[in-house]
Coordinates of N, CA and C in Angstrom, one line a residue:
A58 N -23.4 -14.7 -2.1 CA -22.9 -15.5 -1.1 C -21.6 -16.1 -1.5
D59 N -21.4 -16.5 -2.8 CA -20.2 -17.1 -3.2 C -19.1 -16.1 -3.2
K60 N -19.4 -14.8 -3.6 CA -18.3 -13.8 -3.6 C -17.9 -13.5 -2.2
R61 N -18.8 -13.5 -1.3 CA -18.4 -13.2 0.1 C -17.5 -14.4 0.7
A62 N -17.9 -15.6 0.3 CA -17.1 -16.7 0.8 C -15.7 -16.7 0.2
R63 N -15.5 -16.3 -1.1 CA -14.2 -16.2 -1.7 C -13.4 -15.0 -1.0
A64 N -14.1 -13.9 -0.7 CA -13.4 -12.8 -0.1 C -12.9 -13.2 1.3
T65 N -13.8 -13.9 2.1 CA -13.4 -14.4 3.4 C -12.3 -15.3 3.3
S66 N -12.3 -16.2 2.4 CA -11.2 -17.2 2.2 C -9.9 -16.4 1.8
A67 N -10.0 -15.4 1.0 CA -8.8 -14.6 0.6 C -8.2 -13.9 1.8
R68 N -9.1 -13.4 2.6 CA -8.6 -12.7 3.9 C -7.9 -13.7 4.8
A69 N -8.5 -14.8 5.0 CA -8.0 -15.8 5.9 C -6.6 -16.3 5.3
A70 N -6.5 -16.5 4.0 CA -5.2 -16.9 3.4 C -4.2 -15.8 3.6
A71 N -4.6 -14.5 3.5 CA -3.6 -13.4 3.7 C -3.2 -13.4 5.2
D72 N -4.1 -13.6 6.1 CA -3.7 -13.6 7.5 C -2.8 -14.8 7.8
D73 N -3.0 -16.0 7.3 CA -2.1 -17.1 7.5 C -0.7 -16.8 6.9
E74 N -0.7 -16.2 5.8 CA 0.6 -15.9 5.1 C 1.4 -14.9 5.9
K75 N 0.7 -13.9 6.5 CA 1.3 -12.8 7.3 C 1.9 -13.5 8.5
A76 N 1.2 -14.3 9.2 CA 1.7 -15.0 10.4 C 2.9 -15.9 10.0
R77 N 2.9 -16.5 8.9 CA 4.0 -17.4 8.5 C 5.3 -16.6 8.2
L78 N 5.1 -15.4 7.5 CA 6.3 -14.6 7.1 C 7.0 -13.9 8.3
G79 N 6.2 -13.5 9.3 CA 6.8 -12.7 10.4 C 7.4 -11.4 9.9
D80 N 8.4 -10.9 10.7 CA 9.0 -9.6 10.4 C 10.2 -9.6 9.5
A81 N 10.9 -10.8 9.4 CA 12.1 -10.8 8.6 C 11.9 -10.5 7.1
G82 N 12.5 -9.5 6.6 CA 12.4 -9.1 5.2 C 11.0 -8.8 4.8
S83 N 10.2 -8.1 5.7 CA 8.8 -8.0 5.5 C 8.5 -7.3 4.2
L84 N 9.2 -6.3 3.7 CA 8.8 -5.6 2.5 C 9.1 -6.5 1.3
A85 N 10.3 -7.2 1.3 CA 10.6 -8.1 0.2 C 9.6 -9.2 0.2
A86 N 9.2 -9.7 1.4 CA 8.3 -10.8 1.5 C 6.9 -10.3 1.0
F87 N 6.5 -9.1 1.3 CA 5.2 -8.6 0.9 C 5.2 -8.4 -0.6
R88 N 6.3 -8.0 -1.2 CA 6.4 -7.8 -2.7 C 6.2 -9.2 -3.3
K89 N 6.9 -10.2 -2.8 CA 6.8 -11.6 -3.4 C 5.4 -12.1 -3.2
W90 N 4.8 -11.9 -2.0 CA 3.4 -12.3 -1.8 C 2.5 -11.7 -2.8
C91 N 2.7 -10.4 -3.1 CA 1.8 -9.8 -4.1 C 2.0 -10.4 -5.5
V92 N 3.2 -10.6 -5.9 CA 3.5 -11.1 -7.2 C 3.0 -12.6 -7.3
D93 N 3.2 -13.3 -6.3 CA 2.8 -14.7 -6.3 C 1.3 -14.9 -6.4
R94 N 0.5 -13.8 -6.1 CA -0.9 -13.9 -6.2 C -1.5 -13.1 -7.4
G95 N -0.6 -12.7 -8.3 CA -1.1 -12.1 -9.5 C -1.1 -10.6 -9.6
F96 N -0.6 -10.0 -8.5 CA -0.5 -8.5 -8.6 C 0.6 -8.2 -9.6
V97 N 0.4 -7.1 -10.3 CA 1.4 -6.6 -11.2 C 1.9 -5.3 -10.7
L98 N 3.2 -5.2 -10.4 CA 3.8 -4.0 -9.8 C 4.7 -3.4 -10.8
H99 N 4.5 -2.1 -11.0 CA 5.4 -1.3 -11.9 C 6.8 -1.5 -11.5
D100 N 7.7 -1.5 -12.5 CA 9.2 -1.7 -12.2 C 9.7 -0.6 -11.3
A101 N 9.1 0.6 -11.4 CA 9.6 1.8 -10.7 C 9.1 1.8 -9.3
L102 N 8.1 0.9 -8.9 CA 7.5 1.0 -7.6 C 8.5 0.4 -6.6
E103 N 8.9 1.2 -5.6 CA 9.8 0.8 -4.5 C 9.1 0.9 -3.2
L104 N 9.1 -0.2 -2.4 CA 8.5 -0.1 -1.1 C 9.6 0.1 -0.1
R105 N 9.4 1.1 0.8 CA 10.4 1.4 1.8 C 9.8 1.5 3.2
D106 N 10.7 1.1 4.2 CA 10.4 1.3 5.6 C 10.7 2.7 5.9
V107 N 9.7 3.5 6.3 CA 9.9 4.9 6.7 C 9.6 5.2 8.2
T108 N 9.8 4.1 9.0 CA 9.5 4.2 10.4 C 10.5 5.2 11.0
P109 N 10.0 6.2 11.7 CA 11.0 7.1 12.4 C 11.8 6.4 13.5
P110 N 13.0 6.8 13.6 CA 13.9 6.2 14.7 C 13.2 6.2 16.0
G111 N 13.2 5.1 16.8 CA 12.6 5.1 18.1 C 11.1 4.8 18.1
S112 N 10.5 4.8 17.0 CA 9.0 4.6 16.9 C 8.7 3.1 17.1
T113 N 7.6 2.8 17.7 CA 7.2 1.4 17.9 C 6.2 1.1 16.8
R114 N 5.7 2.1 16.0 CA 4.7 1.8 15.0 C 5.5 1.8 13.6
V115 N 5.4 0.7 12.9 CA 6.0 0.5 11.6 C 5.3 1.3 10.6
S116 N 6.0 2.0 9.8 CA 5.5 2.8 8.7 C 6.2 2.5 7.4
N117 N 5.4 2.1 6.4 CA 5.9 1.7 5.1 C 5.3 2.7 4.1
A118 N 6.0 2.9 3.0 CA 5.5 3.7 1.9 C 6.0 3.3 0.6
A119 N 5.3 3.7 -0.5 CA 5.7 3.4 -1.8 C 6.2 4.6 -2.5
F120 N 7.3 4.5 -3.2 CA 8.0 5.5 -3.9 C 8.3 5.1 -5.3
A121 N 8.5 6.1 -6.2 CA 8.9 5.8 -7.6 C 10.4 5.9 -7.6
S122 N 11.1 4.8 -8.0 CA 12.5 4.8 -8.1 C 13.0 5.2 -9.4
A123 N 12.1 5.5 -10.3 CA 12.5 6.0 -11.7 C 11.3 6.8 -12.2
D124 N 11.5 7.4 -13.3 CA 10.4 8.3 -13.9 C 9.1 7.4 -14.2
V125 N 8.0 8.0 -13.9 CA 6.7 7.3 -14.1 C 5.9 8.3 -15.0
R126 N 5.4 7.8 -16.1 CA 4.7 8.7 -17.0 C 3.2 8.8 -16.6
V127 N 2.6 9.9 -17.0 CA 1.2 10.1 -16.8 C 0.5 8.9 -17.5
G128 N -0.4 8.3 -16.8 CA -1.1 7.2 -17.4 C -0.5 5.8 -17.1
D129 N 0.7 5.7 -16.6 CA 1.3 4.4 -16.2 C 0.5 3.8 -15.1
V130 N 0.3 2.5 -15.2 CA -0.4 1.8 -14.1 C 0.7 1.3 -13.1
L131 N 0.6 1.7 -11.9 CA 1.6 1.4 -10.9 C 1.4 0.0 -10.2
V132 N 0.1 -0.3 -10.0 CA -0.3 -1.6 -9.4 C -1.6 -2.1 -10.0
E133 N -1.6 -3.4 -10.4 CA -2.8 -4.0 -10.8 C -3.1 -5.1 -9.8
I134 N -4.3 -5.0 -9.2 CA -4.7 -5.9 -8.1 C -5.8 -6.8 -8.6
P135 N -5.6 -8.1 -8.5 CA -6.6 -9.0 -8.9 C -7.9 -8.7 -8.2
K136 N -9.0 -8.8 -8.8 CA -10.3 -8.5 -8.2 C -10.6 -9.4 -7.0
A137 N -10.1 -10.6 -7.0 CA -10.4 -11.5 -5.9 C -9.7 -11.0 -4.6
W138 N -8.7 -10.1 -4.7 CA -8.0 -9.6 -3.5 C -8.5 -8.2 -3.1
C139 N -9.5 -7.6 -3.8 CA -10.1 -6.3 -3.5 C -11.1 -6.4 -2.4
L140 N -11.1 -5.5 -1.4 CA -12.1 -5.4 -0.4 C -13.1 -4.4 -0.9
T141 N -14.3 -4.7 -0.9 CA -15.4 -3.8 -1.3 C -16.5 -3.8 -0.2
P142 N -17.5 -2.9 -0.3 CA -18.6 -3.0 0.7 C -19.3 -4.4 0.6
R143 N -19.3 -5.0 -0.6 CA -19.9 -6.3 -0.7 C -19.1 -7.4 -0.1
T144 N -17.7 -7.3 -0.1 CA -16.9 -8.4 0.3 C -16.3 -8.2 1.7
S145 N -16.6 -7.1 2.3 CA -16.0 -6.8 3.6 C -16.9 -7.3 4.7

């Protein structure tokens, strides 16, 4: 029950933060949001808006902006922010 409450709280905090940030600088804001919460992002990880011109659906993607070696960790996500069958 405690894990579920923490996961629910984490989701609510994420929703509040998303509403606060809005669309301005969304990818930079998302990167900052991740880092502020303990995510570790590889230096070569680049987030890009890949929305096709004229589309109303926003599409974002992650790219490597430099060489990445086999075995490199691209993202470390704190367990508290992971959604699992137990926390969803």
